[in-house]
CSV table of C-alpha atoms in Angstrom, one decimal:
chain,number,residue,atom,x,y,z
A,1,ALA,CA,105.5,-43.7,0.0
A,2,GLN,CA,108.7,-44.1,1.8
A,3,LYS,CA,111.5,-41.5,1.4
A,4,VAL,CA,115.0,-41.0,2.8
A,5,THR,CA,116.8,-37.7,2.4
A,6,GLN,CA,120.5,-37.2,2.8
A,7,ALA,CA,120.9,-33.6,2.1
A,8,GLN,CA,124.7,-33.5,2.4
A,9,THR,CA,126.1,-34.7,-0.9
A,10,GLU,CA,129.7,-34.4,0.1
A,11,ILE,CA,131.6,-33.4,3.3
A,12,SER,CA,135.3,-32.8,3.7
A,13,VAL,CA,137.0,-32.8,7.1
A,14,VAL,CA,140.5,-32.9,8.5
A,15,GLU,CA,141.5,-35.9,10.4
A,16,LYS,CA,140.5,-35.8,14.1
A,17,GLU,CA,137.5,-33.6,13.5
A,18,ASP,CA,134.1,-34.8,14.5
A,19,VAL,CA,131.5,-35.0,11.7
A,20,THR,CA,127.8,-35.7,11.6
A,21,LEU,CA,125.9,-37.2,8.6
A,22,ASP,CA,122.3,-36.3,8.5
A,23,CYS,CA,119.4,-38.6,7.5
A,24,VAL,CA,115.8,-37.6,7.4
A,25,TYR,CA,113.0,-40.1,6.6
A,26,GLU,CA,109.4,-40.2,5.7
A,27,THR,CA,107.1,-43.1,6.4
A,28,ARG,CA,103.5,-43.7,7.3
A,29,ASP,CA,104.3,-47.0,9.0
A,30,THR,CA,104.4,-47.2,12.8
A,31,THR,CA,106.9,-50.1,12.8
A,32,TYR,CA,110.0,-49.6,10.8
A,33,TYR,CA,113.8,-49.9,10.9
A,34,LEU,CA,116.5,-47.6,9.9
A,35,PHE,CA,119.9,-48.6,8.7
A,36,TRP,CA,123.3,-47.1,7.9
A,37,TYR,CA,125.7,-48.7,5.4
A,38,LYS,CA,129.2,-47.7,4.5
A,39,GLN,CA,130.7,-47.9,1.0
A,40,PRO,CA,134.5,-47.4,1.0
A,41,PRO,CA,136.4,-46.6,-2.2
A,42,SER,CA,136.7,-50.4,-2.9
A,43,GLY,CA,133.0,-50.4,-3.6
A,44,GLU,CA,131.5,-53.0,-1.3
A,45,LEU,CA,128.6,-52.1,0.9
A,46,VAL,CA,129.1,-52.7,4.6
A,47,PHE,CA,126.2,-52.9,7.1
A,48,LEU,CA,126.9,-50.6,10.1
A,49,ILE,CA,123.8,-50.4,12.3
A,50,ARG,CA,120.0,-50.9,12.4
A,51,ARG,CA,117.6,-49.1,14.8
A,52,ASN,CA,113.9,-49.9,15.3
A,53,SER,CA,111.2,-47.3,15.5
A,54,PHE,CA,110.4,-48.1,19.1
A,55,ASP,CA,113.9,-47.6,20.4
A,56,GLU,CA,115.1,-44.0,20.6
A,57,GLN,CA,118.1,-44.7,22.7
A,58,ASN,CA,121.3,-43.4,21.2
A,59,GLU,CA,123.9,-45.9,20.3
A,60,ILE,CA,127.6,-45.7,20.5
A,61,SER,CA,130.1,-48.1,19.0
A,62,GLY,CA,133.7,-46.9,19.4
A,63,ARG,CA,134.0,-43.7,17.4
A,64,TYR,CA,130.6,-44.1,15.9
A,65,SER,CA,127.4,-42.9,17.4
A,66,TRP,CA,123.8,-42.7,16.2
A,67,ASN,CA,121.1,-40.3,17.2
A,68,PHE,CA,117.5,-41.3,16.5
A,69,GLN,CA,114.8,-38.7,17.0
A,70,LYS,CA,111.3,-39.7,16.0
A,71,SER,CA,110.0,-36.2,16.6
A,72,THR,CA,112.1,-34.9,13.8
A,73,SER,CA,112.2,-38.1,11.7
A,74,SER,CA,115.9,-38.1,11.8
A,75,PHE,CA,118.6,-40.8,12.3
A,76,ASN,CA,121.9,-39.0,12.3
A,77,PHE,CA,125.4,-40.6,12.3
A,78,THR,CA,128.3,-39.0,14.1
A,79,ILE,CA,132.0,-40.0,13.7
A,80,THR,CA,134.2,-38.7,16.5
A,81,ALA,CA,137.8,-38.0,15.8
A,82,SER,CA,137.5,-38.9,12.2
A,83,GLN,CA,140.3,-40.9,10.4
A,84,VAL,CA,141.3,-41.2,6.8
A,85,VAL,CA,139.9,-44.8,6.8
A,86,ASP,CA,136.5,-43.3,7.4
A,87,SER,CA,136.5,-41.8,3.9
A,88,ALA,CA,133.6,-43.5,2.2
A,89,VAL,CA,130.1,-42.9,0.9
A,90,TYR,CA,127.5,-43.5,3.7
A,91,PHE,CA,124.0,-44.5,3.0
A,92,CYS,CA,121.0,-44.3,5.2
A,93,ALA,CA,118.1,-46.7,4.5
A,94,LEU,CA,114.5,-47.3,5.7
A,95,SER,CA,112.7,-50.6,5.7
A,96,ASP,CA,109.1,-51.2,4.9
A,97,PRO,CA,107.0,-54.0,6.4
A,98,ALA,CA,106.7,-56.9,4.0
A,99,LYS,CA,103.4,-57.7,2.4
A,100,ALA,CA,102.3,-61.1,3.6
A,101,GLY,CA,104.3,-63.7,1.8
A,102,THR,CA,106.8,-61.4,0.1
A,103,ALA,CA,109.8,-59.6,1.6
A,104,SER,CA,110.7,-56.5,3.4
A,105,LYS,CA,112.4,-53.9,1.2
A,106,LEU,CA,114.8,-51.1,1.8
A,107,THR,CA,114.6,-47.5,0.5
A,108,PHE,CA,118.0,-45.8,0.4
A,109,GLY,CA,119.0,-42.2,0.5
A,110,THR,CA,121.3,-40.8,-2.1
A,111,GLY,CA,124.3,-41.1,0.1
A,112,THR,CA,126.9,-38.7,1.6
A,113,ARG,CA,130.5,-38.8,0.5
A,114,LEU,CA,132.8,-38.2,3.4
A,115,GLN,CA,136.4,-37.2,2.6
A,116,VAL,CA,138.8,-37.2,5.5
A,117,THR,CA,142.2,-35.7,4.8
A,118,LEU,CA,145.4,-35.4,6.9
B,1,ASP,CA,131.5,-61.9,5.6
B,2,ALA,CA,128.3,-63.2,4.0
B,3,GLY,CA,129.0,-65.6,1.2
B,4,ILE,CA,127.8,-63.7,-1.8
B,5,THR,CA,129.4,-63.7,-5.2
B,6,GLN,CA,128.5,-61.9,-8.4
B,7,SER,CA,129.5,-62.7,-11.9
B,8,PRO,CA,130.8,-61.2,-14.0
B,9,ARG,CA,132.4,-58.4,-11.9
B,10,HIS,CA,132.9,-56.2,-15.0
B,11,LYS,CA,131.2,-56.3,-18.4
B,12,VAL,CA,131.1,-54.1,-21.4
B,13,THR,CA,128.4,-54.8,-23.9
B,14,GLU,CA,126.7,-53.2,-26.9
B,15,THR,CA,123.3,-51.7,-27.1
B,16,GLY,CA,120.7,-54.2,-28.0
B,17,THR,CA,122.5,-57.3,-26.7
B,18,PRO,CA,121.1,-59.5,-24.0
B,19,VAL,CA,123.0,-59.6,-20.7
B,20,THR,CA,122.7,-61.9,-17.7
B,21,LEU,CA,124.2,-61.2,-14.3
B,22,ARG,CA,124.5,-63.9,-11.7
B,23,CYS,CA,124.3,-63.7,-8.0
B,24,HIS,CA,125.3,-66.8,-6.0
B,25,GLN,CA,125.0,-67.2,-2.2
B,26,THR,CA,126.2,-69.9,0.2
B,27,GLU,CA,124.1,-68.7,3.2
B,28,ASN,CA,120.9,-70.5,2.2
B,29,HIS,CA,119.0,-67.3,2.8
B,30,ARG,CA,115.5,-67.2,1.3
B,31,TYR,CA,115.4,-63.5,0.3
B,32,MET,CA,117.5,-62.0,-2.5
B,33,TYR,CA,117.5,-58.6,-4.1
B,34,TRP,CA,118.9,-56.8,-7.1
B,35,TYR,CA,119.8,-53.1,-6.9
B,36,ARG,CA,121.4,-50.7,-9.3
B,37,GLN,CA,123.6,-47.8,-8.1
B,38,ASP,CA,123.8,-44.6,-10.0
B,39,PRO,CA,125.3,-41.2,-9.1
B,40,GLY,CA,122.7,-39.0,-7.4
B,41,HIS,CA,120.2,-41.9,-7.0
B,42,GLY,CA,121.7,-44.1,-4.3
B,43,LEU,CA,120.6,-47.7,-4.6
B,44,ARG,CA,117.3,-48.5,-6.2
B,45,LEU,CA,115.6,-51.9,-6.1
B,46,ILE,CA,115.1,-53.6,-9.4
B,47,HIS,CA,113.6,-57.0,-8.5
B,48,TYR,CA,113.5,-59.2,-5.4
B,49,SER,CA,112.8,-62.8,-4.6
B,50,TYR,CA,111.1,-64.3,-1.6
B,51,GLY,CA,111.7,-67.9,-2.5
B,52,VAL,CA,112.5,-70.3,-5.4
B,53,LYS,CA,110.4,-69.2,-8.4
B,54,ASP,CA,108.9,-66.3,-6.3
B,55,THR,CA,109.9,-62.9,-7.5
B,56,ASP,CA,108.4,-59.4,-7.6
B,57,LYS,CA,109.2,-56.0,-9.1
B,58,GLY,CA,110.9,-53.2,-7.4
B,59,GLU,CA,111.1,-49.5,-8.1
B,60,VAL,CA,113.0,-49.6,-11.4
B,61,SER,CA,112.1,-53.0,-13.0
B,62,ASP,CA,111.4,-51.9,-16.6
B,63,GLY,CA,113.8,-53.5,-19.0
B,64,TYR,CA,114.9,-56.2,-16.5
B,65,SER,CA,113.7,-59.7,-15.7
B,66,VAL,CA,114.8,-62.2,-13.1
B,67,SER,CA,114.8,-65.8,-12.4
B,68,ARG,CA,115.4,-68.0,-9.4
B,69,SER,CA,115.4,-71.7,-10.0
B,70,LYS,CA,117.3,-72.6,-6.9
B,71,THR,CA,117.9,-71.0,-3.5
B,72,GLU,CA,121.5,-70.1,-4.1
B,73,ASP,CA,121.2,-68.4,-7.5
B,74,PHE,CA,119.4,-65.2,-8.5
B,75,LEU,CA,119.8,-64.1,-12.1
B,76,LEU,CA,119.2,-60.7,-13.5
B,77,THR,CA,118.6,-60.4,-17.3
B,78,LEU,CA,118.6,-57.3,-19.5
B,79,GLU,CA,116.7,-58.5,-22.5
B,80,SER,CA,118.1,-55.8,-24.8
B,81,ALA,CA,120.6,-53.6,-23.1
B,82,THR,CA,120.4,-49.8,-23.4
B,83,SER,CA,122.9,-47.1,-22.5
B,84,SER,CA,120.6,-46.1,-19.6
B,85,GLN,CA,121.3,-49.5,-18.0
B,86,THR,CA,125.0,-48.6,-17.6
B,87,SER,CA,125.3,-48.9,-13.8
B,88,VAL,CA,126.8,-50.8,-10.9
B,89,TYR,CA,124.5,-53.7,-10.0
B,90,PHE,CA,124.4,-55.1,-6.5
B,91,CYS,CA,122.9,-58.3,-5.3
B,92,ALA,CA,121.8,-58.6,-1.6
B,93,ILE,CA,120.5,-61.4,0.6
B,94,SER,CA,118.5,-61.4,3.8
B,95,GLU,CA,117.8,-64.1,6.3
B,96,SER,CA,114.2,-63.0,7.0
B,97,ASP,CA,111.3,-61.2,5.5
B,98,ARG,CA,110.6,-59.6,8.9
B,99,VAL,CA,111.2,-55.8,8.9
B,100,GLY,CA,114.4,-55.1,10.6
B,101,TYR,CA,116.6,-57.8,9.2
B,102,GLU,CA,119.6,-56.3,7.5
B,103,GLN,CA,120.6,-57.1,3.9
B,104,TYR,CA,124.1,-58.2,3.1
B,105,PHE,CA,125.5,-57.2,-0.3
B,106,GLY,CA,127.6,-58.8,-2.9
B,107,PRO,CA,130.7,-57.1,-4.4
B,108,GLY,CA,128.8,-55.6,-7.3
B,109,THR,CA,129.0,-55.8,-11.1
B,110,ARG,CA,130.0,-52.8,-13.2
B,111,LEU,CA,128.1,-52.9,-16.5
B,112,THR,CA,128.8,-50.6,-19.3
B,113,VAL,CA,126.5,-50.5,-22.3
B,114,THR,CA,128.1,-48.8,-25.4
């Protein structure tokens, strides 16, 4: 069975601090993808990034960076120089391969609420 | 932004009444999903569809049914609503069934069962 654990329920930081959101996953599949989604206070879910199981290269996008380590089954998300607009709930998710003729599904973690204050 | 709408956006209903939530997409994507979001649980999959009239159960399907008579619409029905079904419901779509394709989410429907 697939499982995603986001042990940090809530994190509070002051603006300009760096913050890392942890994500640990469990799967028996050799091919899988990991995702991060952002849910701002307005409630919509915004796709941020996906990473496949064969690519352990870190990725950076502006102030966002992701560290994928297969050896520890982790896919952590770092925000550098956090801003108030980063305040949101962040979800990590794991895909499973689709059974033939059906659809790939996502297993989500319980989310980490990030509060950035001035 | 992916063209996904959900209706209604908010609904309050009484225990025992039937409720239908609608998800409508303009992207012509084959794959559609219904999730519920509850504090402490993240998002959990209720049902999904991999084509017109092709649906399957997710992790928390008890008490829910779905129908998809055309590509653009995916309906979620609570046959007899219970207070435990008070939640925020999200619809999602995906372009492909291949692992790795992201899902795009609708704005959500907040359902309260009194």
